[in-house]
XYZ file of C-alpha atoms in Angstrom:
342
model
C -21.933 12.852 -16.930
C -22.255 9.594 -15.005
C -19.068 8.355 -13.357
C -18.257 4.990 -11.816
C -15.977 4.696 -8.780
C -14.240 1.584 -7.456
C -11.584 0.690 -4.878
C -9.466 -2.376 -5.552
C -6.654 -4.378 -3.960
C -5.790 -4.254 -0.278
C -7.726 -1.821 1.901
C -5.962 1.351 2.913
C -6.526 4.359 5.202
C -7.715 7.285 3.081
C -9.857 5.445 0.534
C -13.031 7.019 1.872
C -11.460 10.473 1.704
C -10.894 10.004 -2.046
C -14.446 8.805 -2.628
C -15.809 11.766 -0.668
C -13.745 14.318 -2.604
C -14.599 12.837 -6.011
C -18.324 12.847 -5.268
C -18.497 16.229 -3.534
C -16.673 18.124 -6.275
C -18.219 16.093 -9.064
C -21.771 16.814 -7.926
C -21.281 20.402 -6.783
C -19.099 21.757 -9.590
C -19.663 19.469 -12.568
C -23.223 18.179 -11.968
C -21.974 14.592 -12.287
C -23.883 11.516 -11.180
C -22.051 8.642 -9.532
C -22.372 4.906 -9.131
C -20.112 2.839 -6.886
C -18.926 -0.586 -8.014
C -18.623 -2.922 -5.035
C -15.444 -4.806 -4.196
C -13.203 -3.381 -6.902
C -13.185 -4.947 -10.347
C -15.518 -7.700 -9.118
C -18.355 -5.193 -8.983
C -17.552 -3.918 -12.459
C -17.509 -7.457 -13.859
C -20.673 -8.618 -12.080
C -22.599 -5.345 -12.199
C -22.762 -5.134 -8.416
C -23.346 -1.464 -7.596
C -24.383 0.893 -4.808
C -25.825 4.422 -5.078
C -23.144 7.050 -4.577
C -24.171 10.631 -3.874
C -23.391 13.337 -1.351
C -25.539 11.764 1.427
C -23.542 8.510 1.038
C -20.207 10.245 1.604
C -21.100 12.365 4.623
C -19.050 11.526 7.713
C -16.676 9.091 5.978
C -13.525 11.286 5.922
C -12.002 9.870 9.152
C -13.063 6.278 8.531
C -10.578 3.598 7.547
C -11.336 0.943 4.978
C -13.680 1.696 2.092
C -17.462 2.075 1.950
C -17.344 0.420 -1.491
C -15.510 -2.696 -0.370
C -12.444 -4.108 -2.081
C -11.065 -7.296 -3.600
C -8.110 -8.564 -5.600
C -10.256 -9.494 -8.612
C -8.473 -9.621 -11.964
C -11.017 -9.287 -14.801
C -8.454 -10.554 -17.312
C -8.368 -13.883 -15.491
C -12.152 -14.264 -15.698
C -14.022 -15.615 -18.692
C -15.515 -12.689 -20.643
C -14.403 -10.315 -17.880
C -13.738 -7.337 -20.148
C -16.926 -7.895 -22.135
C -18.945 -7.955 -18.918
C -17.342 -4.703 -17.748
C -18.275 -3.036 -21.037
C -21.837 -4.340 -20.814
C -22.247 -3.135 -17.240
C -20.859 0.310 -18.019
C -23.408 0.564 -20.821
C -26.180 -0.816 -18.608
C -25.595 1.800 -15.904
C -24.797 4.513 -18.481
C -21.357 5.053 -16.969
C -19.184 7.264 -19.179
C -15.969 7.163 -17.123
C -14.341 5.166 -14.316
C -12.290 6.413 -11.379
C -10.161 3.460 -10.263
C -8.540 3.838 -6.842
C -5.845 1.256 -6.172
C -2.274 0.061 -6.355
C -0.199 -1.535 -9.108
C -2.682 -4.337 -9.840
C -5.887 -2.280 -9.830
C -4.264 0.486 -11.858
C -2.582 -2.048 -14.139
C -6.060 -3.286 -15.067
C -7.221 0.312 -15.617
C -4.229 1.028 -17.878
C -4.951 -2.044 -19.993
C -8.690 -1.354 -20.184
C -7.944 2.141 -21.457
C -4.985 1.313 -23.699
C -6.373 -1.815 -25.354
C -10.142 -1.451 -25.064
C -10.698 2.301 -24.965
C -12.548 2.263 -21.637
C -12.154 5.785 -20.164
C -10.347 5.470 -16.827
C -8.657 7.839 -14.393
C -6.417 6.367 -11.687
C -5.761 7.340 -8.072
C -2.622 5.862 -6.422
C -3.382 3.925 -3.256
C -1.035 1.626 -1.379
C 0.497 1.520 2.078
C 3.633 0.134 0.395
C 4.429 3.463 -1.363
C 5.800 1.459 -4.305
C 4.007 3.114 -7.233
C 6.243 4.923 -9.679
C 5.471 8.441 -10.934
C 4.240 9.738 -7.554
C 6.317 10.906 -4.602
C 3.872 9.371 -2.117
C 0.776 7.229 -2.150
C -1.904 7.805 0.464
C -2.091 5.167 3.190
C 1.681 5.002 3.539
C 1.923 7.722 6.184
C -0.704 6.036 8.364
C 0.990 2.641 8.072
C 4.365 4.140 9.024
C 2.802 5.908 12.014
C 1.207 2.681 13.255
C 4.449 0.729 12.830
C 6.469 3.464 14.554
C 4.134 3.492 17.545
C 4.421 -0.291 17.800
C 8.228 -0.093 17.747
C 8.153 2.592 20.454
C 6.080 0.291 22.657
C 8.254 -2.739 21.963
C 11.417 -0.951 23.125
C 10.162 -0.916 26.712
C 9.220 -4.582 26.860
C 12.449 -5.599 25.086
C 14.515 -3.738 27.666
C 12.472 -5.092 30.584
C 13.353 -8.660 29.629
C 16.625 -7.954 27.766
C 15.475 -9.925 24.757
C 15.600 -9.371 21.008
C 12.339 -8.285 19.445
C 11.902 -8.771 15.697
C 9.159 -6.641 14.145
C 7.852 -7.782 10.753
C 6.154 -5.047 8.718
C 4.386 -5.030 5.363
C 5.676 -3.619 2.084
C 5.818 -6.639 -0.239
C 8.871 -6.082 -2.467
C 9.607 -2.520 -1.337
C 11.164 -1.505 1.971
C 9.606 1.917 2.461
C 7.543 1.060 5.557
C 10.456 -0.766 7.189
C 12.901 2.028 6.426
C 10.708 4.912 7.590
C 9.250 3.254 10.683
C 12.539 1.627 11.644
C 14.401 4.932 11.513
C 11.603 6.846 13.255
C 11.284 4.162 15.940
C 14.991 3.883 16.702
C 15.400 0.303 15.489
C 18.882 -1.174 15.733
C 18.601 -3.199 12.526
C 16.430 -2.532 9.459
C 16.143 -5.186 6.753
C 14.496 -4.448 3.395
C 13.768 -6.448 0.214
C 16.104 -4.292 -1.885
C 19.185 -5.439 0.064
C 19.728 -9.113 0.888
C 20.903 -9.487 4.486
C 23.648 -11.510 6.122
C 22.280 -13.306 9.185
C 25.724 -13.352 10.805
C 25.960 -9.566 10.406
C 22.501 -9.169 11.939
C 23.628 -11.308 14.887
C 26.770 -9.188 15.246
C 24.662 -6.027 15.438
C 22.405 -7.699 18.004
C 25.364 -8.786 20.125
C 26.861 -5.292 19.949
C 23.629 -3.821 21.224
C 23.562 -6.155 24.213
C 27.157 -5.215 25.053
C 25.936 -1.627 25.370
C 23.319 -2.882 27.883
C 20.387 -2.280 25.544
C 17.906 -4.739 24.068
C 17.827 -4.627 20.256
C 14.834 -4.091 17.979
C 15.092 -5.607 14.496
C 12.642 -4.324 11.871
C 12.273 -6.596 8.856
C 10.102 -6.079 5.779
C 7.990 -9.102 4.851
C 9.803 -9.396 1.495
C 13.360 -9.246 2.854
C 15.605 -12.181 1.945
C 18.820 -13.640 3.411
C 21.955 -13.665 1.266
C 22.153 -17.430 1.161
C 18.529 -18.386 0.762
C 15.143 -17.693 -0.745
C 12.147 -15.699 0.411
C 10.647 -17.167 3.582
C 6.920 -17.855 3.170
C 4.225 -19.396 5.334
C 1.884 -19.823 2.379
C 2.920 -20.241 -1.272
C -0.576 -19.891 -2.760
C -1.128 -16.999 -5.170
C -3.948 -14.531 -5.829
C -5.496 -13.736 -9.225
C -2.597 -11.405 -10.026
C 0.001 -14.106 -9.299
C 1.188 -12.676 -5.965
C 2.120 -14.956 -3.069
C 0.969 -14.108 0.434
C 4.057 -12.759 2.169
C 4.929 -13.265 5.853
C 7.164 -15.595 7.800
C 10.598 -14.010 7.590
C 10.236 -12.389 11.032
C 9.599 -15.667 12.819
C 12.375 -17.391 10.869
C 14.866 -14.631 11.657
C 14.044 -14.637 15.379
C 14.792 -18.374 15.547
C 18.087 -17.869 13.714
C 19.143 -15.042 16.039
C 18.279 -17.040 19.146
C 20.131 -20.117 17.891
C 23.257 -18.189 16.908
C 23.519 -15.705 19.796
C 21.914 -17.572 22.674
C 19.734 -14.538 23.360
C 15.983 -14.930 23.666
C 14.212 -13.551 20.585
C 10.509 -12.958 19.963
C 8.557 -11.874 16.888
C 5.778 -9.346 16.439
C 4.010 -9.427 13.067
C 2.058 -6.189 12.631
C 0.183 -7.454 9.581
C -3.180 -5.882 8.825
C -2.970 -3.585 11.851
C -0.963 -1.343 9.516
C -3.927 -1.110 7.127
C -6.653 -0.471 9.656
C -8.066 2.420 11.593
C -8.418 6.113 10.984
C -6.096 7.733 8.413
C -3.479 10.247 9.505
C -3.971 13.957 8.821
C -1.458 13.775 5.957
C -3.241 10.847 4.324
C -6.616 12.601 4.621
C -5.080 15.701 3.024
C -3.357 13.780 0.221
C -6.308 11.478 -0.511
C -8.686 14.432 -0.631
C -6.463 16.336 -3.066
C -6.101 13.233 -5.235
C -9.885 12.901 -5.358
C -10.413 16.541 -6.301
C -7.889 16.342 -9.127
C -9.181 12.951 -10.323
C -12.658 14.319 -10.995
C -11.049 17.312 -12.734
C -9.326 14.865 -15.096
C -12.640 13.125 -15.751
C -14.321 16.459 -16.492
C -11.473 17.395 -18.859
C -11.725 14.040 -20.657
C -8.071 13.391 -19.811
C -8.345 9.615 -19.567
C -5.612 7.027 -19.183
C -4.027 9.270 -16.564
C -3.278 8.901 -12.859
C -3.122 11.799 -10.425
C 0.250 11.978 -8.667
C 2.090 14.009 -6.041
C 5.207 15.833 -7.271
C 6.675 17.986 -4.532
C 3.553 19.768 -3.283
C 1.760 19.755 -6.642
C -0.809 17.274 -7.920
C -0.059 16.397 -11.542
C -1.370 13.919 -14.118
C 0.799 11.110 -15.456
C -0.006 8.154 -17.724
C -1.309 5.232 -15.666
C 0.968 2.968 -17.714
C 4.030 4.906 -16.464
C 2.955 4.535 -12.839
C 2.593 0.754 -13.134
C 5.564 0.034 -15.409
C 7.902 -0.703 -12.510
C 7.970 -0.717 -8.727
C 9.380 2.260 -6.854
C 11.953 0.747 -4.533
C 14.368 2.090 -1.912
C 17.548 3.580 -3.358
C 20.678 1.831 -1.980
C 22.162 5.244 -1.094
C 19.128 6.062 1.056
C 19.397 2.725 2.860
C 23.115 3.298 3.409
C 22.367 6.612 5.152
C 20.618 4.905 8.060
C 23.300 2.237 8.510
C 25.052 4.383 11.117
C 22.324 3.403 13.596
C 22.703 -0.351 13.131
C 24.158 -2.288 16.024
């Protein structure tokens, strides 16, 4: 059997671990052949491929990024995109696709399988941890670790100058990175997209922290919004999936805090630092297991499914279920950490 592999959407620590596991088990146990499509769905549409065998995946386990490249290409927004994918699969004699990505990449895979019968198996990748039907996505643990380390470092410089430091983290419309890293890093305020925030309340928490002779750290997710306002954006342009480029709320919030409290406030935007570098041990473990089970699904002909983590087990769920809605932070979970605010 010849299998195509692609990685789409934003890059993520652990992508190479999935590719390695898929290829190693596929070649050694199922005698599969592999072809890699470059830059996600772009490669599938344009027929841009690279050879993918065991020699190509040696030594890539600890590497960040993806050896196949990635992009936010939406084949349904391209003229004859689906037809070109079908033609290229036939050209390269590819009988199944392993699509590694988040809600957009897997949303395309679900539609290609459901409406066009293209055999796809999905692997859940996103640092945002916002895919339904899986307890965790790989990449999330690494991103949280990076953000936590940054917060740890910022505590010392905040206290040296007795200023407010606002840390903006990724997550789009889900607050998982902010919640986990903020709690682990001892932040004094955590703001997430699921709960609109009151700027006056944030300032009250900041002021309370200064009264205790400590400098406050405010962690804000890029998609967080004030109660009396809209999402703060630097750039309103959209990608091929209709998503705006988030960022800007951290800088805006720091200015508001400084103006209302009279305390100096600075912003640190972690941005793509959270995506880069070597994956954590947990993400290598999870990504590897996802890859092993993904090629099992291909071998079994169980298409239209995504591998998912449930407890400590890897299970198969319909890709459509995983992309039907975002997995967001439960209000009760957010309320738990409120005791540390201020």
